[in-house]
Amino acid sequence: DDKTVRLWSAHDGKATHTMSGHTLSVTSASFSPDGLQVVSHSNDNTVRLWSVHDGKATHTMSGHTSIVNSALFSPDGSLVVSRSWDNTVRLWSVHDGKVHCIAILHGHNDIVNNVA
């Protein structure tokens, strides 16, 4: 496990960007609705935003105290929702280049398995 996110060209099958920054396994990544960003999450308890244009990390979202097992954009791309083995769901505002946690949803007695 190389702790990276890779973007691949659908035209020639070659990697266009290798995005490094996570310190443990990256478990998933997905595109923003406009296709300009990628959100990834990792066993390092963080969520990261990446620029598709240059492959550079634009933000690291910290706060979860255990493995982050999902992170998804809202349909309009203004929010990211993340869920974690710390039994919480976090909502992150990601619009206008400013990223911050706007809500921490508590109440689960065990790992949160899915968000939509």
GROMACS .gro file of C-alpha atoms in nm:
model
  116
    1ASP     CA    1   0.000   0.000   0.000
    2ASP     CA    2   0.165   0.321  -0.115
    3LYS     CA    3  -0.074   0.566   0.063
    4THR     CA    4  -0.147   0.753  -0.261
    5VAL     CA    5  -0.440   0.846  -0.481
    6ARG     CA    6  -0.383   0.813  -0.855
    7LEU     CA    7  -0.565   0.966  -1.146
    8TRP     CA    8  -0.558   0.768  -1.469
    9SER     CA    9  -0.628   0.876  -1.824
   10ALA     CA   10  -0.928   0.700  -1.973
   11HIS     CA   11  -0.774   0.756  -2.317
   12ASP     CA   12  -0.439   0.585  -2.279
   13GLY     CA   13  -0.449   0.414  -1.937
   14LYS     CA   14  -0.153   0.612  -1.803
   15ALA     CA   15  -0.138   0.775  -1.460
   16THR     CA   16  -0.176   1.151  -1.491
   17HIS     CA   17  -0.122   1.237  -1.122
   18THR     CA   18  -0.001   1.057  -0.813
   19MET     CA   19  -0.135   1.237  -0.507
   20SER     CA   20   0.070   1.184  -0.192
   21GLY     CA   21  -0.005   1.303   0.159
   22HIS     CA   22  -0.198   1.039   0.348
   23THR     CA   23   0.019   0.860   0.604
   24LEU     CA   24  -0.174   0.531   0.609
   25SER     CA   25  -0.383   0.333   0.360
   26VAL     CA   26  -0.619   0.527   0.134
   27THR     CA   27  -0.945   0.338   0.134
   28SER     CA   28  -1.140   0.527  -0.131
   29ALA     CA   29  -1.163   0.841  -0.340
   30SER     CA   30  -1.435   1.007  -0.547
   31PHE     CA   31  -1.480   1.304  -0.778
   32SER     CA   32  -1.668   1.622  -0.697
   33PRO     CA   33  -1.985   1.679  -0.901
   34ASP     CA   34  -1.803   1.930  -1.125
   35GLY     CA   35  -1.508   1.692  -1.173
   36LEU     CA   36  -1.253   1.950  -1.056
   37GLN     CA   37  -1.170   1.792  -0.719
   38VAL     CA   38  -1.120   1.452  -0.564
   39VAL     CA   39  -1.200   1.370  -0.202
   40SER     CA   40  -1.010   1.083  -0.040
   41HIS     CA   41  -1.021   0.923   0.302
   42SER     CA   42  -0.773   0.713   0.485
   43ASN     CA   43  -0.688   0.497   0.780
   44ASP     CA   44  -0.485   0.800   0.901
   45ASN     CA   45  -0.813   0.956   1.032
   46THR     CA   46  -0.815   1.232   0.770
   47VAL     CA   47  -1.009   1.340   0.464
   48ARG     CA   48  -0.823   1.523   0.187
   49LEU     CA   49  -0.926   1.736  -0.107
   50TRP     CA   50  -0.716   1.728  -0.422
   51SER     CA   51  -0.708   1.937  -0.737
   52VAL     CA   52  -0.769   1.732  -1.051
   53HIS     CA   53  -0.585   1.997  -1.253
   54ASP     CA   54  -0.245   1.959  -1.085
   55GLY     CA   55  -0.286   1.665  -0.844
   56LYS     CA   56  -0.198   1.874  -0.538
   57ALA     CA   57  -0.370   1.855  -0.202
   58THR     CA   58  -0.580   2.165  -0.140
   59HIS     CA   59  -0.707   2.081   0.210
   60THR     CA   60  -0.670   1.824   0.486
   61MET     CA   61  -0.974   1.775   0.706
   62SER     CA   62  -0.876   1.654   1.051
   63GLY     CA   63  -1.089   1.585   1.355
   64HIS     CA   64  -1.197   1.224   1.339
   65THR     CA   65  -1.028   1.018   1.610
   66SER     CA   66  -1.033   0.689   1.421
   67ILE     CA   67  -1.027   0.550   1.067
   68VAL     CA   68  -1.240   0.742   0.818
   69ASN     CA   69  -1.432   0.483   0.618
   70SER     CA   70  -1.626   0.711   0.383
   71ALA     CA   71  -1.621   1.064   0.245
   72LEU     CA   72  -1.858   1.192  -0.023
   73PHE     CA   73  -1.949   1.522  -0.186
   74SER     CA   74  -2.301   1.657  -0.163
   75PRO     CA   75  -2.481   1.677  -0.500
   76ASP     CA   76  -2.402   2.049  -0.534
   77GLY     CA   77  -2.037   2.001  -0.426
   78SER     CA   78  -2.058   2.251  -0.139
   79LEU     CA   79  -2.031   1.990   0.139
   80VAL     CA   80  -1.837   1.675   0.215
   81VAL     CA   81  -1.982   1.423   0.457
   82SER     CA   82  -1.743   1.183   0.630
   83ARG     CA   83  -1.807   0.888   0.858
   84SER     CA   84  -1.564   0.719   1.090
   85TRP     CA   85  -1.496   0.434   1.324
   86ASP     CA   86  -1.512   0.700   1.599
   87ASN     CA   87  -1.895   0.664   1.574
   88THR     CA   88  -1.942   1.012   1.427
   89VAL     CA   89  -2.045   1.171   1.102
   90ARG     CA   90  -1.894   1.509   1.015
   91LEU     CA   91  -2.021   1.767   0.770
   92TRP     CA   92  -1.758   1.986   0.608
   93SER     CA   93  -1.820   2.306   0.418
   94VAL     CA   94  -1.588   2.303   0.114
   95HIS     CA   95  -1.709   2.591  -0.103
   96ASP     CA   96  -1.524   2.912  -0.192
   97GLY     CA   97  -1.185   2.758  -0.110
   98LYS     CA   98  -1.259   2.761   0.262
   99VAL     CA   99  -1.291   2.426   0.437
  100HIS     CA  100  -1.423   2.381   0.788
  101CYS     CA  101  -1.632   2.138   0.989
  102ILE     CA  102  -1.987   2.271   1.030
  103ALA     CA  103  -2.137   1.979   1.225
  104ILE     CA  104  -2.035   1.670   1.419
  105LEU     CA  105  -2.320   1.423   1.443
  106HIS     CA  106  -2.302   1.210   1.757
  107GLY     CA  107  -2.537   0.944   1.888
  108HIS     CA  108  -2.426   0.625   1.721
  109ASN     CA  109  -2.323   0.348   1.959
  110ASP     CA  110  -2.095   0.180   1.708
  111ILE     CA  111  -1.912   0.238   1.381
  112VAL     CA  112  -2.114   0.434   1.124
  113ASN     CA  113  -2.126   0.204   0.821
  114ASN     CA  114  -2.276   0.423   0.552
  115VAL     CA  115  -2.379   0.775   0.454
  116ALA     CA  116  -2.559   0.899   0.145
   0.00000   0.00000   0.00000
